[in-house]
Amino acid sequence: MQTEIVNKLPQDTEAKILQAAEREFMAKGFAGARTTSIAQAVGVTHAMFHYYFRTKEKLFDRILTEKVTLLRDALVTPVMDTELSLEDIIRGIIDRHLDFIAANPDLPRFIITELYNNPQRSATFVEKLRIYAPLMLSGLQQKIDEAHAEGRCRKVDAGWLMLDIASLNIFSYLAYPVINGIFDNCMDDSDTFTAMRKRDNYDTIMRKLKP
């Protein structure tokens, strides 16, 4: 089986191949990425690369699966903590989602580009996320309904609220060249920029929820 073959690859070499492949995909898109370039970047033969990972499609799916797992953890973990208030859940979602995007700044642009260039391939990413969406949204809706019953927030739909959060979080990174150019290279200091977006996006969402 493919998994058994990959597991025989030294972990440091496998990690280097995955990192090089991610850089190649993000820079050139799926169609432009070359397995020969990935192999050369790591210092392995092209034959060895294909022996372990078989095809570019399998490698691409491996990377997408790992990204979805990280994104799932970022979004679902705060919602599943029953001890958190709605305010803390929203802060947790915004903070963890922005941390994920800051660590993967090219991913939003890459997904949008692939969506238009190859809807079927991008649909794979969407389908992987949709598996976890109902659990997350139902948990968030329950917290919203509880807060609304206590008079602490307006009645809103959890799905639309998540769309608002995602839009606020993603746009700056999606439009990085424009944002950074207009606002005096504000994104060069990634930690400071991300911290400011966490604060401002949280304030924006809480104003939307204000009863």
Rosetta silent file (secondary structure, phi, psi, omega in degrees, C-alpha in Angstrom):
SEQUENCE: MQTEIVNKLPQDTEAKILQAAEREFMAKGFAGARTTSIAQAVGVTHAMFHYYFRTKEKLFDRILTEKVTLLRDALVTPVMDTELSLEDIIRGIIDRHLDFIAANPDLPRFIITELYNNPQRSATFVEKLRIYAPLMLSGLQQKIDEAHAEGRCRKVDAGWLMLDIASLNIFSYLAYPVINGIFDNCMDDSDTFTAMRKRDNYDTIMRKLKP
SCORE:     score description
SCORE:     0.000 S_00000001
   1 L     0.000  153.722 -178.900    0.000    0.000    0.000 S_00000001
   2 H   -58.492  -42.972 -178.343    1.105    3.595   -0.606 S_00000001
   3 H   -60.887  -39.780 -179.885    1.003    4.469    3.107 S_00000001
   4 H   -65.497  -37.392  179.374    3.282    1.570    3.941 S_00000001
   5 H   -66.806  -46.895 -178.420    5.788    2.683    1.309 S_00000001
   6 H   -61.735  -36.247 -178.404    5.828    6.282    2.490 S_00000001
   7 H   -64.578  -19.454  178.705    6.340    5.199    6.092 S_00000001
   8 L   -80.614  -14.233  179.178    9.662    3.600    5.078 S_00000001
   9 L   -75.228  131.897  177.554   11.000    6.968    3.964 S_00000001
  10 L   -51.540  136.608 -172.908   13.165    8.658    6.625 S_00000001
  11 H   -60.061  -38.276 -178.880   10.972   11.216    8.363 S_00000001
  12 H   -67.022  -37.174  177.932   13.366   14.104    7.808 S_00000001
  13 H   -68.977  -42.671  178.043   13.554   13.358    4.069 S_00000001
  14 H   -60.182  -43.938 -179.992    9.779   12.976    3.828 S_00000001
  15 H   -62.799  -39.956  179.511    9.296   16.289    5.648 S_00000001
  16 H   -65.437  -39.591  178.372   11.737   18.010    3.298 S_00000001
  17 H   -64.417  -44.249 -179.696    9.915   16.649    0.249 S_00000001
  18 H   -64.900  -39.658  178.364    6.550   17.818    1.598 S_00000001
  19 H   -66.170  -43.408  178.937    7.937   21.277    2.405 S_00000001
  20 H   -65.868  -39.044  178.710    9.543   21.597   -1.026 S_00000001
  21 H   -65.023  -41.350  178.996    6.352   20.379   -2.704 S_00000001
  22 H   -61.668  -44.196  178.411    4.253   22.895   -0.797 S_00000001
  23 H   -61.777  -41.480 -179.566    6.551   25.726   -1.895 S_00000001
  24 H   -64.398  -46.110 -179.857    6.403   24.500   -5.499 S_00000001
  25 H   -64.570  -44.769 -177.091    2.603   24.236   -5.513 S_00000001
  26 H   -66.225  -35.225 -177.514    2.084   27.609   -3.838 S_00000001
  27 H   -79.022  -36.047 -170.520    4.479   29.390   -6.190 S_00000001
  28 H  -118.492   -5.174 -174.405    3.438   27.768   -9.466 S_00000001
  29 H    76.428  168.235 -177.704    0.005   26.233   -8.899 S_00000001
  30 H   -62.050  -46.298 -175.507   -0.760   22.582   -9.446 S_00000001
  31 H   -64.214  -37.109 -176.819   -0.395   22.715  -13.228 S_00000001
  32 H   -84.292  -16.189 -178.299    2.918   24.554  -13.137 S_00000001
  33 L   -67.491  142.511 -179.071    4.497   22.511  -10.347 S_00000001
  34 L  -124.544  129.241  179.220    7.166   20.011  -11.440 S_00000001
  35 H   -66.160  -29.049  177.115    8.143   16.910   -9.513 S_00000001
  36 H   -63.361  -39.816  178.725   11.655   17.209  -10.946 S_00000001
  37 H   -66.116  -39.173  179.113   12.002   20.624   -9.291 S_00000001
  38 H   -63.906  -46.470 -179.892   10.752   19.225   -5.988 S_00000001
  39 H   -61.871  -43.206 -179.823   13.213   16.340   -6.116 S_00000001
  40 H   -64.334  -38.189 -179.071   16.101   18.670   -6.983 S_00000001
  41 H   -63.718  -31.170 -178.033   15.226   21.032   -4.138 S_00000001
  42 H   -90.939  -24.212 -177.889   15.475   18.171   -1.647 S_00000001
  43 L    88.049   29.221  174.557   18.457   16.479   -3.247 S_00000001
  44 L  -114.479  161.172  179.215   16.808   13.153   -4.065 S_00000001
  45 L   -74.661  154.263  177.830   16.560   11.474   -7.429 S_00000001
  46 H   -62.698  -35.960  178.856   13.408   11.830   -9.461 S_00000001
  47 H   -63.478  -40.721  179.098   13.101    8.039   -9.478 S_00000001
  48 H   -66.547  -40.403  178.086   13.219    7.953   -5.668 S_00000001
  49 H   -56.425  -49.468 -177.635   10.588   10.690   -5.471 S_00000001
  50 H   -69.954  -28.059  178.529    8.186    8.698   -7.644 S_00000001
  51 H   -63.837  -39.673 -176.483    8.926    5.493   -5.778 S_00000001
  52 H   -87.718  -38.051 -173.623    7.677    6.997   -2.521 S_00000001
  53 H  -112.183   -5.791  172.928    4.979    9.409   -3.665 S_00000001
  54 L    66.721  -70.235 -173.239    4.010    7.894   -7.042 S_00000001
  55 L  -135.671  161.618  176.105    2.305   10.898   -8.636 S_00000001
  56 H   -63.503  -35.831 -179.594    2.009   14.650   -8.289 S_00000001
  57 H   -62.250  -42.354 -179.633   -1.707   14.178   -7.570 S_00000001
  58 H   -66.296  -38.940  178.617   -1.013   11.929   -4.560 S_00000001
  59 H   -66.470  -42.451  178.461    1.522   14.383   -3.179 S_00000001
  60 H   -60.603  -44.457  179.864   -0.902   17.273   -3.689 S_00000001
  61 H   -65.115  -36.353  178.002   -3.661   15.380   -1.878 S_00000001
  62 H   -61.790  -44.685 -179.473   -1.296   14.591    0.998 S_00000001
  63 H   -66.777  -44.171  178.833   -0.514   18.284    1.466 S_00000001
  64 H   -60.677  -42.442 -179.594   -4.165   19.318    1.206 S_00000001
  65 H   -60.563  -41.596  179.558   -5.181   16.704    3.752 S_00000001
  66 H   -66.899  -38.463  178.627   -2.611   18.005    6.227 S_00000001
  67 H   -66.274  -40.948  179.197   -3.768   21.600    5.715 S_00000001
  68 H   -63.574  -39.367  179.018   -7.400   20.618    6.238 S_00000001
  69 H   -62.205  -44.066  178.587   -6.488   18.827    9.458 S_00000001
  70 H   -64.638  -42.887  179.948   -4.726   21.927   10.776 S_00000001
  71 H   -66.852  -40.081  176.940   -7.599   24.181    9.734 S_00000001
  72 H   -58.228  -47.323 -179.461  -10.153   21.817   11.266 S_00000001
  73 H   -61.973  -38.464 -178.630   -8.325   21.890   14.582 S_00000001
  74 H   -64.165  -39.469 -173.693   -8.130   25.682   14.458 S_00000001
  75 H   -90.218  -36.873 -173.311  -11.858   26.129   13.903 S_00000001
  76 H   -82.610  -36.408 -173.932  -13.441   23.212   15.732 S_00000001
  77 H   -55.116  -48.832  179.561  -11.413   23.159   18.956 S_00000001
  78 H   -62.470  -37.429 -176.949  -12.795   26.418   20.469 S_00000001
  79 H   -67.316  -34.121 -175.802  -16.389   25.480   19.601 S_00000001
  80 H   -79.867   -7.821  178.051  -16.109   22.077   21.233 S_00000001
  81 L   -83.748   99.737 -174.038  -14.951   23.528   24.559 S_00000001
  82 L   -67.493  -15.054 -179.046  -18.257   23.617   26.428 S_00000001
  83 L   -82.785  -13.424 -176.206  -16.763   25.708   29.251 S_00000001
  84 L   -82.948  145.645  172.785  -16.084   28.695   26.987 S_00000001
  85 L   -76.818  167.859  177.099  -18.476   31.607   26.605 S_00000001
  86 H   -59.055  -41.932 -179.688  -19.605   32.714   23.161 S_00000001
  87 H   -60.317  -43.076 -179.515  -17.218   35.670   23.374 S_00000001
  88 H   -70.171  -34.698  177.234  -14.267   33.389   24.159 S_00000001
  89 H   -63.903  -45.594  179.679  -15.249   30.955   21.397 S_00000001
  90 H   -62.972  -43.336  177.245  -15.342   33.756   18.836 S_00000001
  91 H   -61.423  -41.607  179.412  -12.001   35.073   20.031 S_00000001
  92 H   -63.816  -42.993  178.332  -10.565   31.565   19.850 S_00000001
  93 H   -61.627  -48.781 -179.033  -11.840   31.002   16.303 S_00000001
  94 H   -61.979  -47.241 -177.390  -10.481   34.342   15.082 S_00000001
  95 H   -63.563  -48.064 -175.696   -7.116   33.928   16.803 S_00000001
  96 H   -70.509  -36.592  178.197   -6.512   30.334   15.727 S_00000001
  97 H   -66.324  -43.029  178.646   -7.743   30.946   12.175 S_00000001
  98 H   -66.868  -35.937  175.526   -5.484   33.976   11.768 S_00000001
  99 H   -61.832  -40.666  178.446   -2.549   32.023   13.189 S_00000001
 100 H   -63.769  -45.738 -178.803   -3.222   29.338   10.578 S_00000001
 101 H   -66.658  -41.570  179.164   -3.397   31.881    7.745 S_00000001
 102 H   -61.819  -33.011  177.658   -0.287   33.724    8.948 S_00000001
 103 H   -78.987  -17.912 -179.775    1.572   30.406    8.910 S_00000001
 104 L  -132.969   60.273 -170.019    0.214   29.654    5.418 S_00000001
 105 L   -64.469  -23.567 -179.337   -0.057   33.121    3.811 S_00000001
 106 L   -88.037  -10.548 -174.279   -0.045   31.832    0.219 S_00000001
 107 H   -64.562  -44.678  179.459   -2.767   29.235    0.787 S_00000001
 108 H   -58.067  -46.346  178.955   -5.835   31.496    0.306 S_00000001
 109 H   -62.108  -40.769 -179.064   -4.536   32.795   -3.037 S_00000001
 110 H   -62.481  -45.541 -178.402   -3.593   29.276   -4.084 S_00000001
 111 H   -64.748  -43.115  179.321   -7.043   27.856   -3.287 S_00000001
 112 H   -62.809  -43.475  179.676   -8.833   30.690   -5.104 S_00000001
 113 H   -62.037  -45.141 -179.832   -6.573   30.280   -8.150 S_00000001
 114 H   -66.810  -32.237  179.226   -7.105   26.526   -8.240 S_00000001
 115 H   -59.741  -42.122 -179.056  -10.850   27.043   -7.819 S_00000001
 116 H   -80.734  -35.463 -177.887  -10.986   28.980  -11.065 S_00000001
 117 H   -79.003  -34.074 -178.010   -8.374   26.954  -12.940 S_00000001
 118 L  -150.730   82.620 -176.721   -9.582   23.538  -11.880 S_00000001
 119 H   -54.934  -34.268 -177.671  -12.885   23.499   -9.952 S_00000001
 120 H   -65.545  -41.237 -179.031  -12.782   19.729   -9.525 S_00000001
 121 H   -69.958  -42.096  178.210   -9.431   19.806   -7.741 S_00000001
 122 H   -64.782  -32.364  179.356  -10.431   22.716   -5.522 S_00000001
 123 H   -60.939  -28.386  177.864  -13.683   20.885   -4.746 S_00000001
 124 H   -61.384  -42.797  178.585  -11.558   18.206   -3.072 S_00000001
 125 H   -63.818  -44.117 -179.202  -10.379   20.794   -0.544 S_00000001
 126 H   -63.765  -44.095 -178.876  -13.929   22.035    0.037 S_00000001
 127 H   -62.762  -36.939  178.599  -15.308   18.518    0.490 S_00000001
 128 H   -63.388  -38.129  179.301  -12.658   17.726    3.078 S_00000001
 129 H   -72.678  -35.657 -175.777  -13.743   20.785    5.067 S_00000001
 130 H   -63.772  -21.715  178.457  -17.457   20.078    4.705 S_00000001
 131 L   -59.996  -36.231 -174.295  -17.069   16.887    6.701 S_00000001
 132 L   -98.533  -11.901 -174.814  -16.474   18.955    9.839 S_00000001
 133 H   -59.395  -47.055 -177.482  -18.705   21.954    9.095 S_00000001
 134 H   -59.282  -40.905 -179.897  -21.989   20.599   10.548 S_00000001
 135 H   -63.834  -45.485 -178.372  -20.404   19.729   13.900 S_00000001
 136 H   -66.370  -46.596 -176.090  -18.722   23.109   14.213 S_00000001
 137 H   -68.136  -36.917  178.887  -21.727   25.153   13.084 S_00000001
 138 H   -66.700  -39.400  177.821  -24.205   23.310   15.292 S_00000001
 139 H   -65.716  -41.447  179.332  -21.990   23.857   18.333 S_00000001
 140 H   -68.003  -40.002  179.240  -21.542   27.527   17.525 S_00000001
 141 H   -62.700  -37.715  178.440  -25.273   28.003   16.874 S_00000001
 142 H   -61.765  -42.891  178.772  -26.075   26.510   20.257 S_00000001
 143 H   -66.382  -38.377  177.822  -23.790   29.025   21.966 S_00000001
 144 H   -63.356  -45.542 -179.001  -25.306   31.885   19.968 S_00000001
 145 H   -62.676  -39.370  179.155  -28.829   30.794   20.904 S_00000001
 146 H   -65.269  -44.084  179.836  -27.893   30.550   24.588 S_00000001
 147 H   -66.224  -36.892  178.317  -26.317   34.018   24.566 S_00000001
 148 H   -65.242  -42.217  179.312  -29.336   35.431   22.724 S_00000001
 149 H   -62.588  -28.324  178.956  -31.723   33.932   25.284 S_00000001
 150 L   -89.372    0.183  178.756  -29.708   35.680   28.002 S_00000001
 151 L    78.929   17.478 -176.156  -29.872   38.979   26.111 S_00000001
 152 L   -94.118  -12.105  179.433  -26.121   39.077   25.450 S_00000001
 153 L  -157.340  164.842  175.265  -26.234   39.019   21.635 S_00000001
 154 L   -74.981  161.410  174.501  -28.489   39.292   18.620 S_00000001
 155 L   -80.128  112.905  179.559  -29.965   36.209   16.988 S_00000001
 156 L  -132.082  161.754  177.888  -27.682   35.408   14.050 S_00000001
 157 L   -86.210  131.475 -176.649  -26.990   32.395   11.874 S_00000001
 158 H   -61.797  -36.994 -179.823  -23.750   30.594   12.746 S_00000001
 159 H   -63.818  -44.293  178.680  -22.928   29.929    9.102 S_00000001
 160 H   -68.113  -34.113  177.049  -23.182   33.587    8.134 S_00000001
 161 H   -64.555  -42.287  178.020  -21.182   34.561   11.198 S_00000001
 162 H   -64.831  -34.742  176.280  -18.380   32.187   10.161 S_00000001
 163 H   -63.837  -40.902  177.194  -18.481   33.697    6.674 S_00000001
 164 H   -61.436  -46.068 -179.188  -17.988   37.145    8.206 S_00000001
 165 H   -62.959  -47.192 -179.219  -15.057   35.908   10.287 S_00000001
 166 H   -61.470  -41.455 -179.322  -13.419   34.113    7.349 S_00000001
 167 H   -63.064  -45.721  179.131  -13.842   37.158    5.094 S_00000001
 168 H   -63.242  -42.303 -176.075  -12.260   39.501    7.630 S_00000001
 169 H   -71.634  -40.733 -169.852   -9.392   37.127    8.351 S_00000001
 170 H   -82.472  -33.669 -167.865   -8.551   36.065    4.818 S_00000001
 171 H   -55.646  -46.321 -176.810   -8.831   39.268    2.791 S_00000001
 172 H   -58.129  -38.493 -178.659   -5.620   40.955    3.943 S_00000001
 173 H   -78.758  -30.763  177.229   -3.553   37.901    3.059 S_00000001
 174 H   -68.541  -36.339 -178.482   -5.383   37.343   -0.201 S_00000001
 175 L  -104.821   32.392 -173.852   -4.701   40.950   -1.231 S_00000001
 176 H   -48.874  -50.381 -176.720   -1.221   41.059    0.321 S_00000001
 177 H   -59.863  -38.444 -179.048    0.586   43.010   -2.466 S_00000001
 178 H   -73.149  -49.603 -178.051   -2.065   45.743   -2.472 S_00000001
 179 H   -59.892  -47.087 -177.488   -2.530   45.971    1.308 S_00000001
 180 H   -65.944  -35.138 -179.968    1.197   45.989    2.019 S_00000001
 181 H   -72.084  -41.437 -177.520    1.840   48.587   -0.661 S_00000001
 182 H   -71.220  -40.379 -173.424   -0.915   50.985    0.395 S_00000001
 183 L  -103.413   44.782  169.785   -0.275   50.777    4.129 S_00000001
 184 L    52.786   50.724  175.926    3.490   51.298    4.220 S_00000001
 185 L    56.519   39.050 -175.934    4.590   47.646    4.315 S_00000001
 186 L   -64.125  -21.725 -176.075    2.398   47.003    7.344 S_00000001
 187 L   -92.778    0.435  179.384    2.498   43.239    6.769 S_00000001
 188 L   -65.612  -36.474  174.536    6.286   42.950    6.844 S_00000001
 189 L   -91.194   88.924 -171.751    6.110   42.545   10.617 S_00000001
 190 H   -61.078  -41.510 -177.001    3.865   39.494   10.531 S_00000001
 191 H   -64.009  -45.464  179.992    3.487   39.093   14.301 S_00000001
 192 H   -65.913  -44.394 -179.739    2.421   42.698   14.861 S_00000001
 193 H   -61.758  -45.434 -179.239    0.083   42.708   11.869 S_00000001
 194 H   -63.122  -41.254  178.644   -1.574   39.443   12.902 S_00000001
 195 H   -62.193  -40.180  179.019   -2.043   40.658   16.479 S_00000001
 196 H   -66.864  -40.461  179.235   -3.708   43.847   15.213 S_00000001
 197 H   -66.400  -37.478  176.675   -6.031   41.899   12.910 S_00000001
 198 H   -58.018  -48.029 -178.439   -7.018   39.600   15.774 S_00000001
 199 H   -64.749  -50.452 -174.494   -7.991   42.579   17.903 S_00000001
 200 H   -68.779  -40.279 -179.608   -9.781   44.538   15.178 S_00000001
 201 H   -67.629  -37.555  176.273  -11.619   41.557   13.674 S_00000001
 202 H   -62.510  -45.605  179.912  -12.830   40.461   17.094 S_00000001
 203 H   -61.482  -39.630  179.675  -14.117   43.982   17.808 S_00000001
 204 H   -64.079  -45.165 -179.744  -15.892   44.074   14.436 S_00000001
 205 H   -66.733  -39.027 -179.070  -17.633   40.742   14.984 S_00000001
 206 H   -69.296  -31.208  174.576  -18.678   41.644   18.522 S_00000001
 207 H   -65.659  -36.573  177.095  -20.206   44.896   17.281 S_00000001
 208 H   -63.560  -34.543 -176.185  -22.228   42.830   14.818 S_00000001
 209 H   -87.212   -8.865 -176.090  -23.483   40.655   17.671 S_00000001
 210 L   -60.149  127.201 -177.288  -24.291   43.522   20.016 S_00000001
 211 L   -67.818    0.000    0.000  -27.992   43.328   20.980 S_00000001
